[in-house]
PDB file of C-alpha atoms in Angstrom:
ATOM      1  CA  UNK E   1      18.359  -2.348  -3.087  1.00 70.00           C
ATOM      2  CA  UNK E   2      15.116  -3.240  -1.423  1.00 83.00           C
ATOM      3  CA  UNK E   3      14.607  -1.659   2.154  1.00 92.00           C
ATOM      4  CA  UNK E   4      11.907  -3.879   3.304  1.00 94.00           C
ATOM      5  CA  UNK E   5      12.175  -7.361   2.575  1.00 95.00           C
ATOM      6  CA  UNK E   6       9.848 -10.207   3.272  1.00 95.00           C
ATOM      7  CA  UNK E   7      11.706 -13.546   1.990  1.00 92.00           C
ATOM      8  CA  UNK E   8       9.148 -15.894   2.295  1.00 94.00           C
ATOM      9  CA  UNK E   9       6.966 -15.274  -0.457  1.00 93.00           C
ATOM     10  CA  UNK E  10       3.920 -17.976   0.730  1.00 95.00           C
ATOM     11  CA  UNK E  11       2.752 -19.778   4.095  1.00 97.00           C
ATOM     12  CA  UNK E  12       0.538 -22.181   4.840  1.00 97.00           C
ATOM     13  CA  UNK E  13      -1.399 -22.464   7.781  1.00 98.00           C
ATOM     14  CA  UNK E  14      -3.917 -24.874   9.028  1.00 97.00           C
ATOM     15  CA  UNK E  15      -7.068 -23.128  10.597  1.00 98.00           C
ATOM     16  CA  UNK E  16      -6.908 -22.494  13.868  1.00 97.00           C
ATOM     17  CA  UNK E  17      -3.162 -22.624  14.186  1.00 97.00           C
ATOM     18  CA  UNK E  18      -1.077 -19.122  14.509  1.00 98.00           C
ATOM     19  CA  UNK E  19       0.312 -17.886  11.279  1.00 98.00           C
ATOM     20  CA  UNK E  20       3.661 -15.328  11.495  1.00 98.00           C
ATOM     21  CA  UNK E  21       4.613 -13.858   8.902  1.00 98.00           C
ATOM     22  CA  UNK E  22       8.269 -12.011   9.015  1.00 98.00           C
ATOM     23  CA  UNK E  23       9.652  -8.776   7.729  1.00 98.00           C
ATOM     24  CA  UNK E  24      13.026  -7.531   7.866  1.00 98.00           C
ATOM     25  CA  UNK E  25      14.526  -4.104   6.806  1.00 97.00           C
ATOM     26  CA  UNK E  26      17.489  -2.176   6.339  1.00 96.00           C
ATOM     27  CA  UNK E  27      17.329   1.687   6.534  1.00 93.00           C
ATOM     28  CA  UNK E  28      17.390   2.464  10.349  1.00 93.00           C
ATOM     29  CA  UNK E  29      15.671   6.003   9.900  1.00 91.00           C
ATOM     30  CA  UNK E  30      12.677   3.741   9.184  1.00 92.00           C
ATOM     31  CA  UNK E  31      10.599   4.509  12.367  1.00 90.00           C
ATOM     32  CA  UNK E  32       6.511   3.481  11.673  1.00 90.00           C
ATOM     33  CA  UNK E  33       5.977   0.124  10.347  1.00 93.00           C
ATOM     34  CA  UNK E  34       2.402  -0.891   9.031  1.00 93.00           C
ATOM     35  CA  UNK E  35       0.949  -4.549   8.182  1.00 95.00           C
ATOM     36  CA  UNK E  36      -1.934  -4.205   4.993  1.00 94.00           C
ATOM     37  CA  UNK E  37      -3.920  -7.052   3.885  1.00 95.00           C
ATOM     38  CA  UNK E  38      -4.823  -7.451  -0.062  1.00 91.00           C
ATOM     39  CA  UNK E  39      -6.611  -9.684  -1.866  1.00 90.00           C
ATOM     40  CA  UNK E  40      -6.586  -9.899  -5.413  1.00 85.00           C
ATOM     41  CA  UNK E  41      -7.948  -6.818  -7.656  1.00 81.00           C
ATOM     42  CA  UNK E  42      -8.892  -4.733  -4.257  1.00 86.00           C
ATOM     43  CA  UNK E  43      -6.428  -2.356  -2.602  1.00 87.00           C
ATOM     44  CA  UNK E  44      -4.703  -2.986   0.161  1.00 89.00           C
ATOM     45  CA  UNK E  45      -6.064  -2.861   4.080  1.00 90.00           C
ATOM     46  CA  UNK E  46      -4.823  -1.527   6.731  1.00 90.00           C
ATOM     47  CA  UNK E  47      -4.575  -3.896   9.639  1.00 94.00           C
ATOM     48  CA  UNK E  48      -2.200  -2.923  12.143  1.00 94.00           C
ATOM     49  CA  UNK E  49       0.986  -1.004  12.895  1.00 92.00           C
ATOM     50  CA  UNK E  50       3.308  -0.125  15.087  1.00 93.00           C
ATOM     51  CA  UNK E  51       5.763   3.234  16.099  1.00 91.00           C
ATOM     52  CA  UNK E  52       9.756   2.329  16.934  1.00 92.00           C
ATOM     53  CA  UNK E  53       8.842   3.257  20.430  1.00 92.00           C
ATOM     54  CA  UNK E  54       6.808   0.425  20.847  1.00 94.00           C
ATOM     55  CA  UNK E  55       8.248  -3.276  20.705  1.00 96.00           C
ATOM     56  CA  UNK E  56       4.833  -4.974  20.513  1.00 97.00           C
ATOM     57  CA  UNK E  57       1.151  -3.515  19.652  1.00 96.00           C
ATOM     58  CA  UNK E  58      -1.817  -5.803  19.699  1.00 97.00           C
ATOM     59  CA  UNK E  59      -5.343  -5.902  18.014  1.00 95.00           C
ATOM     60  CA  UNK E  60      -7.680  -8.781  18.389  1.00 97.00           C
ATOM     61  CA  UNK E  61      -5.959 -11.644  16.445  1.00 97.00           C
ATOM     62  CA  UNK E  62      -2.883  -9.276  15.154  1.00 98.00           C
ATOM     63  CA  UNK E  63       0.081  -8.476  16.992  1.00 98.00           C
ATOM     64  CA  UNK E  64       2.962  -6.787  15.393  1.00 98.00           C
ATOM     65  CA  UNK E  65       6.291  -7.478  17.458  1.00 98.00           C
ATOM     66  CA  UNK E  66       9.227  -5.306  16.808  1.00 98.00           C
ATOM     67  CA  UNK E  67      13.022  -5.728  17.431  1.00 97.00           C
ATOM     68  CA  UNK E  68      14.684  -2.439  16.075  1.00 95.00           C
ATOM     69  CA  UNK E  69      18.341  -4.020  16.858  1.00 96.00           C
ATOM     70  CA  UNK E  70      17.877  -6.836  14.598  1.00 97.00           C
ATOM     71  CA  UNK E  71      15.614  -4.502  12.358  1.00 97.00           C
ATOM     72  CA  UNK E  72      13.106  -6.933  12.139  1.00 98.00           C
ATOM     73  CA  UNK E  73       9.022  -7.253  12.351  1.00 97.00           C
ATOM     74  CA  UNK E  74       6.527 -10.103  12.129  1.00 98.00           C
ATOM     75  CA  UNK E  75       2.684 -10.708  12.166  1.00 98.00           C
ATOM     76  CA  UNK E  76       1.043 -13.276  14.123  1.00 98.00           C
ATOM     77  CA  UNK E  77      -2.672 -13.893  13.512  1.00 98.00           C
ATOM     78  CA  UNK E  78      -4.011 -16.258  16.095  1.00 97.00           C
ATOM     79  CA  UNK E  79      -6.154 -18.213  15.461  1.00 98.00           C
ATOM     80  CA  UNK E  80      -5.821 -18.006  12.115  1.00 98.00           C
ATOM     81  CA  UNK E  81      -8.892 -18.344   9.559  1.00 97.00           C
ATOM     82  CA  UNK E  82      -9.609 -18.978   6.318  1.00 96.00           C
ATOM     83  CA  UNK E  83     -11.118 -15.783   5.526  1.00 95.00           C
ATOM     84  CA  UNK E  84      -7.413 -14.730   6.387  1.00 97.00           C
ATOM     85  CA  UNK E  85      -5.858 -16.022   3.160  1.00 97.00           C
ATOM     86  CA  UNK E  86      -4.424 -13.123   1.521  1.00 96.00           C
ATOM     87  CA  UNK E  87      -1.295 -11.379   0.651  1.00 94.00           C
ATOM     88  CA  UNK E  88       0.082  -9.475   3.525  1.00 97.00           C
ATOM     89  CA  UNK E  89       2.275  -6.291   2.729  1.00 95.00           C
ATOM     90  CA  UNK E  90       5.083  -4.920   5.252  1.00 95.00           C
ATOM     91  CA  UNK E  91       5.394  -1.182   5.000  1.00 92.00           C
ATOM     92  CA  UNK E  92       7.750   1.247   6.578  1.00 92.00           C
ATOM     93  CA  UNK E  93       8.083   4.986   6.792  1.00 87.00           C
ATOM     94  CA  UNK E  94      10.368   7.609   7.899  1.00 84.00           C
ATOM     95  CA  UNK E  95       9.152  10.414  10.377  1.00 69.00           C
ATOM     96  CA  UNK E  96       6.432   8.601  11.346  1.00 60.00           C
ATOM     97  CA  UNK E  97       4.848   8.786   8.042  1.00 54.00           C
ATOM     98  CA  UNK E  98       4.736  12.397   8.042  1.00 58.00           C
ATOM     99  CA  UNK E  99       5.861  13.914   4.733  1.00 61.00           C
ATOM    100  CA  UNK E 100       7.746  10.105   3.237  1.00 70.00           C
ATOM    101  CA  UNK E 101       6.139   7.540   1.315  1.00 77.00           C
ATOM    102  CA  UNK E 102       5.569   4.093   2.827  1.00 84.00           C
ATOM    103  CA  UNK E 103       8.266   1.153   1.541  1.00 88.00           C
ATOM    104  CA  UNK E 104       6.704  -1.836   1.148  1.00 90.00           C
ATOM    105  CA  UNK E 105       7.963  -5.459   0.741  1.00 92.00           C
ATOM    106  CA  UNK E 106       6.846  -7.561  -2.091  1.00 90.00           C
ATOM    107  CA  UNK E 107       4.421  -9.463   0.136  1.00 93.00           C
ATOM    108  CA  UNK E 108       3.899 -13.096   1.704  1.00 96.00           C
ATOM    109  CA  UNK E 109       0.897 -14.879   0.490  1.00 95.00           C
ATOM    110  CA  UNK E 110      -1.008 -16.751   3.470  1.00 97.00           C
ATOM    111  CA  UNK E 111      -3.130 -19.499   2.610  1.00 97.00           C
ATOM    112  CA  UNK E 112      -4.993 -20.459   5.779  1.00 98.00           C
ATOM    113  CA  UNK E 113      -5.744 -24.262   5.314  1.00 96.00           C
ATOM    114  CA  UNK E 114      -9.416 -25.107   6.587  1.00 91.00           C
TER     115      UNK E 114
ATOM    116  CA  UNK S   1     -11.112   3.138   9.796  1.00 63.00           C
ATOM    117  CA  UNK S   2     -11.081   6.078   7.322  1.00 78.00           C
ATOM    118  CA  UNK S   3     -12.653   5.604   3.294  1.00 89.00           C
ATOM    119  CA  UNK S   4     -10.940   6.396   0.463  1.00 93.00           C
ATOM    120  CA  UNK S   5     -12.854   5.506  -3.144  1.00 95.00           C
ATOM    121  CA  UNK S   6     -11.549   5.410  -6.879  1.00 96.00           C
ATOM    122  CA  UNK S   7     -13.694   5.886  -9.862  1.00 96.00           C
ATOM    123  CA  UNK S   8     -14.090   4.101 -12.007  1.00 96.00           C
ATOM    124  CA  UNK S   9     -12.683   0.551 -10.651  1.00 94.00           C
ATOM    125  CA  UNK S  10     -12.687  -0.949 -14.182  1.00 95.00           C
ATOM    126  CA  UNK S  11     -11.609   0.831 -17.671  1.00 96.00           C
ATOM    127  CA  UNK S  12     -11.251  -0.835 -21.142  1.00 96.00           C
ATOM    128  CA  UNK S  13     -10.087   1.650 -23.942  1.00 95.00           C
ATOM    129  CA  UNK S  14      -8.261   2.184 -27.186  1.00 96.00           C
ATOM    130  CA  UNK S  15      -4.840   2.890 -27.761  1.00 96.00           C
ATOM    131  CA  UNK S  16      -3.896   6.998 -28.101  1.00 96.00           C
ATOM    132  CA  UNK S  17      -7.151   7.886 -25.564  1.00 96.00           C
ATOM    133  CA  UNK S  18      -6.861   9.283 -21.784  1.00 96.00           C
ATOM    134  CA  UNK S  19      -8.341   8.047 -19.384  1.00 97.00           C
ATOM    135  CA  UNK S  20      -8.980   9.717 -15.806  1.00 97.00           C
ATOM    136  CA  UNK S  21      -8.392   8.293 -12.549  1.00 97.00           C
ATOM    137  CA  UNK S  22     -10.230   9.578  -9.158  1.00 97.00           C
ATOM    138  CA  UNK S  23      -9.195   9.494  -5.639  1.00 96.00           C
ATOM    139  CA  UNK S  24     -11.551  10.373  -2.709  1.00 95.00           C
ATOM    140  CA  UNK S  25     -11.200  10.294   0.487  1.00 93.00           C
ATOM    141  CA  UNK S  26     -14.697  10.521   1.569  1.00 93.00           C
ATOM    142  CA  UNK S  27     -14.165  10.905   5.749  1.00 89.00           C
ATOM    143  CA  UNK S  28     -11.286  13.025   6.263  1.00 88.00           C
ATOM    144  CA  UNK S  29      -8.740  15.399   4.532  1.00 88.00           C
ATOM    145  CA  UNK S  30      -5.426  14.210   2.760  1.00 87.00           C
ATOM    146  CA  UNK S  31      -3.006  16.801   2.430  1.00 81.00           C
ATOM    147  CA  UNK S  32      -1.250  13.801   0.745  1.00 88.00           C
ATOM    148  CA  UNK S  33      -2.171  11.010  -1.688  1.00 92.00           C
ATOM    149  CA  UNK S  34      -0.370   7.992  -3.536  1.00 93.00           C
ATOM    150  CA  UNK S  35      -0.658   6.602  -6.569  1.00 95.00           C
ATOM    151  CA  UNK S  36       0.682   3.259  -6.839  1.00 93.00           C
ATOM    152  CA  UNK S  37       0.706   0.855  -9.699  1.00 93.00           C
ATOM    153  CA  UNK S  38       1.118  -2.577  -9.189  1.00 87.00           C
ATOM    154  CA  UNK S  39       1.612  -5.670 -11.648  1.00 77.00           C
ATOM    155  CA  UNK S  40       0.666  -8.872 -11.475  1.00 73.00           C
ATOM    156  CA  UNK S  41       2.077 -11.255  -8.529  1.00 68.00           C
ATOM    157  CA  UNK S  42       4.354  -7.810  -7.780  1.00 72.00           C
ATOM    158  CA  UNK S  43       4.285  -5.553  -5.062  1.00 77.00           C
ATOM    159  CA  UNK S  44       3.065  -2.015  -5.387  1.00 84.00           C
ATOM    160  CA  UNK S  45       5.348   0.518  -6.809  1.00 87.00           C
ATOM    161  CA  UNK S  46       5.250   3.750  -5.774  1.00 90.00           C
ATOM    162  CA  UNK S  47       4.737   5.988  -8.823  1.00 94.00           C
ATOM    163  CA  UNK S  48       4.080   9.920  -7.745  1.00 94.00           C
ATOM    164  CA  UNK S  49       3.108  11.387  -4.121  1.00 91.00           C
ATOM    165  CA  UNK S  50       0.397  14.105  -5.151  1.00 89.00           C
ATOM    166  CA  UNK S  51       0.377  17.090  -2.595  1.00 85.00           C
ATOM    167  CA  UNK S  52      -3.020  19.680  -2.347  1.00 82.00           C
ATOM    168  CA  UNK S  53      -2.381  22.832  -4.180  1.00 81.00           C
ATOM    169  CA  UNK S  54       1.220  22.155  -5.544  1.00 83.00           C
ATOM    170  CA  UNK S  55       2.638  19.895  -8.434  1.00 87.00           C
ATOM    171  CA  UNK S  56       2.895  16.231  -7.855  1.00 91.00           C
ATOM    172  CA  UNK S  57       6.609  14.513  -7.125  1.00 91.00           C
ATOM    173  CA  UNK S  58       7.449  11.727  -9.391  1.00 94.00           C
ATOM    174  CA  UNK S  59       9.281   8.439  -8.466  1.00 92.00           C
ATOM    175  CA  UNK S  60      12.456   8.397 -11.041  1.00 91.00           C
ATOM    176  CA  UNK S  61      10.838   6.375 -14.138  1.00 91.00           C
ATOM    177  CA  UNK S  62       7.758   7.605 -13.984  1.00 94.00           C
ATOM    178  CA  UNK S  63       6.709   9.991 -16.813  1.00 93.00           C
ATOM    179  CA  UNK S  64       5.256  12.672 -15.675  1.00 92.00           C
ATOM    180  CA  UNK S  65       3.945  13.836 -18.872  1.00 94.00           C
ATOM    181  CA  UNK S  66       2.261  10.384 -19.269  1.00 95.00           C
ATOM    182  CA  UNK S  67       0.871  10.426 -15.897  1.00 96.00           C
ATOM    183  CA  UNK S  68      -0.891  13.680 -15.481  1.00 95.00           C
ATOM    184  CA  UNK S  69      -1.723  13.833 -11.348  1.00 94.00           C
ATOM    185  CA  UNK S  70      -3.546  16.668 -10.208  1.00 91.00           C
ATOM    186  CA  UNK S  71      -4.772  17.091  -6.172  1.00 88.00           C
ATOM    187  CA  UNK S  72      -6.942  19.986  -6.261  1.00 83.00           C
ATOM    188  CA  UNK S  73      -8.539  19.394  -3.179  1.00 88.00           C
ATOM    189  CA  UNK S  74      -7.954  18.401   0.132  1.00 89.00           C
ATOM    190  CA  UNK S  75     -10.387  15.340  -0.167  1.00 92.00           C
ATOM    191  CA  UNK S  76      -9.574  14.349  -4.555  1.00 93.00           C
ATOM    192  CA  UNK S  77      -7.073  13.504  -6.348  1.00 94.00           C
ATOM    193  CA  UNK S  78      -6.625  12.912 -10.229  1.00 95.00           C
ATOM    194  CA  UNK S  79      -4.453  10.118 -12.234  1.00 97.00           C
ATOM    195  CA  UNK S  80      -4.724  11.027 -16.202  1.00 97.00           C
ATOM    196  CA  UNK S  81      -3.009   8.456 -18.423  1.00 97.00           C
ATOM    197  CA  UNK S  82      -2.241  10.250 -21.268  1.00 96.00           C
ATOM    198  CA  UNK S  83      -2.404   8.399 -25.102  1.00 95.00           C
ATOM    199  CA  UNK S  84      -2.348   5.333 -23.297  1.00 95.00           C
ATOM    200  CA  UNK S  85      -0.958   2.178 -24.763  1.00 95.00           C
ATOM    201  CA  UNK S  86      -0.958  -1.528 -23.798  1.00 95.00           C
ATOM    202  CA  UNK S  87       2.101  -1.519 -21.591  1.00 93.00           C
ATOM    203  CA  UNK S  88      -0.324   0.429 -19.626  1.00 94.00           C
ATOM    204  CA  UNK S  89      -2.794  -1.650 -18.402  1.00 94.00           C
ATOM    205  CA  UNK S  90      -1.810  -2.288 -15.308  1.00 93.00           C
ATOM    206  CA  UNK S  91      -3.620  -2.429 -11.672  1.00 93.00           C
ATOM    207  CA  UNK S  92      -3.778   1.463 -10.323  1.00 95.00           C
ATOM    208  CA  UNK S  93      -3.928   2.019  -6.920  1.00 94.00           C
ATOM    209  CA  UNK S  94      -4.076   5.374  -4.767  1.00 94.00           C
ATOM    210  CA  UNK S  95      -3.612   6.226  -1.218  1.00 92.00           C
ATOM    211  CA  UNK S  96      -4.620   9.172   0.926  1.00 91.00           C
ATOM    212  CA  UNK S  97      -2.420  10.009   4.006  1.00 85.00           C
ATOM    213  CA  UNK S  98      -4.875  10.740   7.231  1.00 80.00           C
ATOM    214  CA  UNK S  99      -2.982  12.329   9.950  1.00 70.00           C
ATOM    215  CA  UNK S 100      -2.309  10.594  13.110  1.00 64.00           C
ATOM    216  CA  UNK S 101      -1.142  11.540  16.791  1.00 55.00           C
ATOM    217  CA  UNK S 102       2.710  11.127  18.018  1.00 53.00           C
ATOM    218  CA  UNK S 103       3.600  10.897  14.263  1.00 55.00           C
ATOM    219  CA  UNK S 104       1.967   8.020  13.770  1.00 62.00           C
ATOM    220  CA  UNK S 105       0.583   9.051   9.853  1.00 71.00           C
ATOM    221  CA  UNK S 106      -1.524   5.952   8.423  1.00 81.00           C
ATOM    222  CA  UNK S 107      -1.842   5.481   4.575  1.00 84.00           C
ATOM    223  CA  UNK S 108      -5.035   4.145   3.826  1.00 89.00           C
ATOM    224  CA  UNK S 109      -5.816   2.660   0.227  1.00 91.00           C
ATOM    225  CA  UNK S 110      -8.444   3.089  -2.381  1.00 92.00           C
ATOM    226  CA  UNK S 111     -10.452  -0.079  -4.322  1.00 91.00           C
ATOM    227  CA  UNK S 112      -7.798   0.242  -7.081  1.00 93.00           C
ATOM    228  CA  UNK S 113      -9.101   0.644 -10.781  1.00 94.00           C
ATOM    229  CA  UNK S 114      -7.951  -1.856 -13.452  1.00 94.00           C
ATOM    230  CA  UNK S 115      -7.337  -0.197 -16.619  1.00 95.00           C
ATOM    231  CA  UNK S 116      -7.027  -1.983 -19.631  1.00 95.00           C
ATOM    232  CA  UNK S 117      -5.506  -0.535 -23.039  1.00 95.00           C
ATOM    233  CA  UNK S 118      -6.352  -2.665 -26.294  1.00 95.00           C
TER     234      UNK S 118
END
């Protein structure tokens, strides 16, 4: 049974416009979400995250929102650019992250539309 | 950010040969480190969380006398596929835990090394 699920599996977003891109999980001892970026044959980036105590944490063009009743996260990039066309991984951990592994979705490819 | 290499990022070799996987983190210590495998158009899977100075804890599936992992370090860990074979080749991927404030423990991820098994 996945634990982190991101259902739409591609977006498309014309440049300049504000792409979100939605996660949803299930296991409520889940307490550190992360957002990482990938393109193809590179590992993943870290972009942003966010703790349980938080509801919304902002970097430049990223924000991460949070709503732990409806156990759900999403990633909006605004404006969004071309260079941003990627898959985007959710990931959530346990403890912070301490000692348990990160669970990650199965990603959401963004194509950002010039 | 924090760095974390792999060497090499690109291996071709023969069926029934090992091959060795590196994992650096080059700015900071990792108690902890990842190795992930992903295939194509999938999401990474988790195979083994590789802890300094004691043995390595497999996800169910994995073999762990295929995948040899060894973190001797604080800053290195090792992947060996061992006799590898064609259902191998696959996308490897490894991840070194840096330690952050308020429990807030960031994974960050190597280059990944593509290993191909004719």
């Amino acid at each position: 049974d996945q634990q982190v699920k991101q259902n739409s599996p591609s977006l498309s977003v014309q440049e300049g416009r504000i792409s979100i891109l939605n996660c949803d999980y299930t296991n409520s001892m889940f307490d550190y979400f992360l957002w990482y970026k990938k393109y193809p044959a590179e590992g993943p980036t870290f972009l942003i995250s966010i703790s349980s105590i938080k509801d919304k944490n902002e970097d430049g063009r990223f924000t991460v929102f949070l709503n732990k009743s409806a156990k759900h996260l999403s990633l909006h990039i605004v404006p969004s650019q071309p260079g941003d066309s990627a898959v985007y991984f959710c990931a959530a951990s346990e403890e912070g992250g301490g000692n348990t592994p990160l669970v990650f979705g199965k990603g959401t490819r963004l194509s950002v539309i010039a | 950010g924090a760095v974390v290499s792999q060497h090499p990022s690109r291996v071709i070799c023969k069926s029934g040969t090992s091959v060795k996987i590196e994992c650096r983190s080059l700015d900071f210590q990792a108690t902890t480190m990842f190795w992930y495998r992903q295939f194509p158009k999938q999401s990474l899977m988790l195979m083994a969380t590789s802890n300094e100075g004691s043995k390595a804890t497999y996800e169910q599936g994995v073999e762990k006398d295929k995948f040899l992992i060894n973190h001797a370090s604080l800053t290195l860990s090792t992947l060996t596929v061992t006799s590898a074979h064609p259902e191998d080749s696959s996308f490897y991927i490894c991840s070194a835990r840096k330690a952050g404030g308020m429990g807030t423990d960031t994974q960050y991820f190597g280059p990944g090394t593509r290993l191909t098994v004719l």
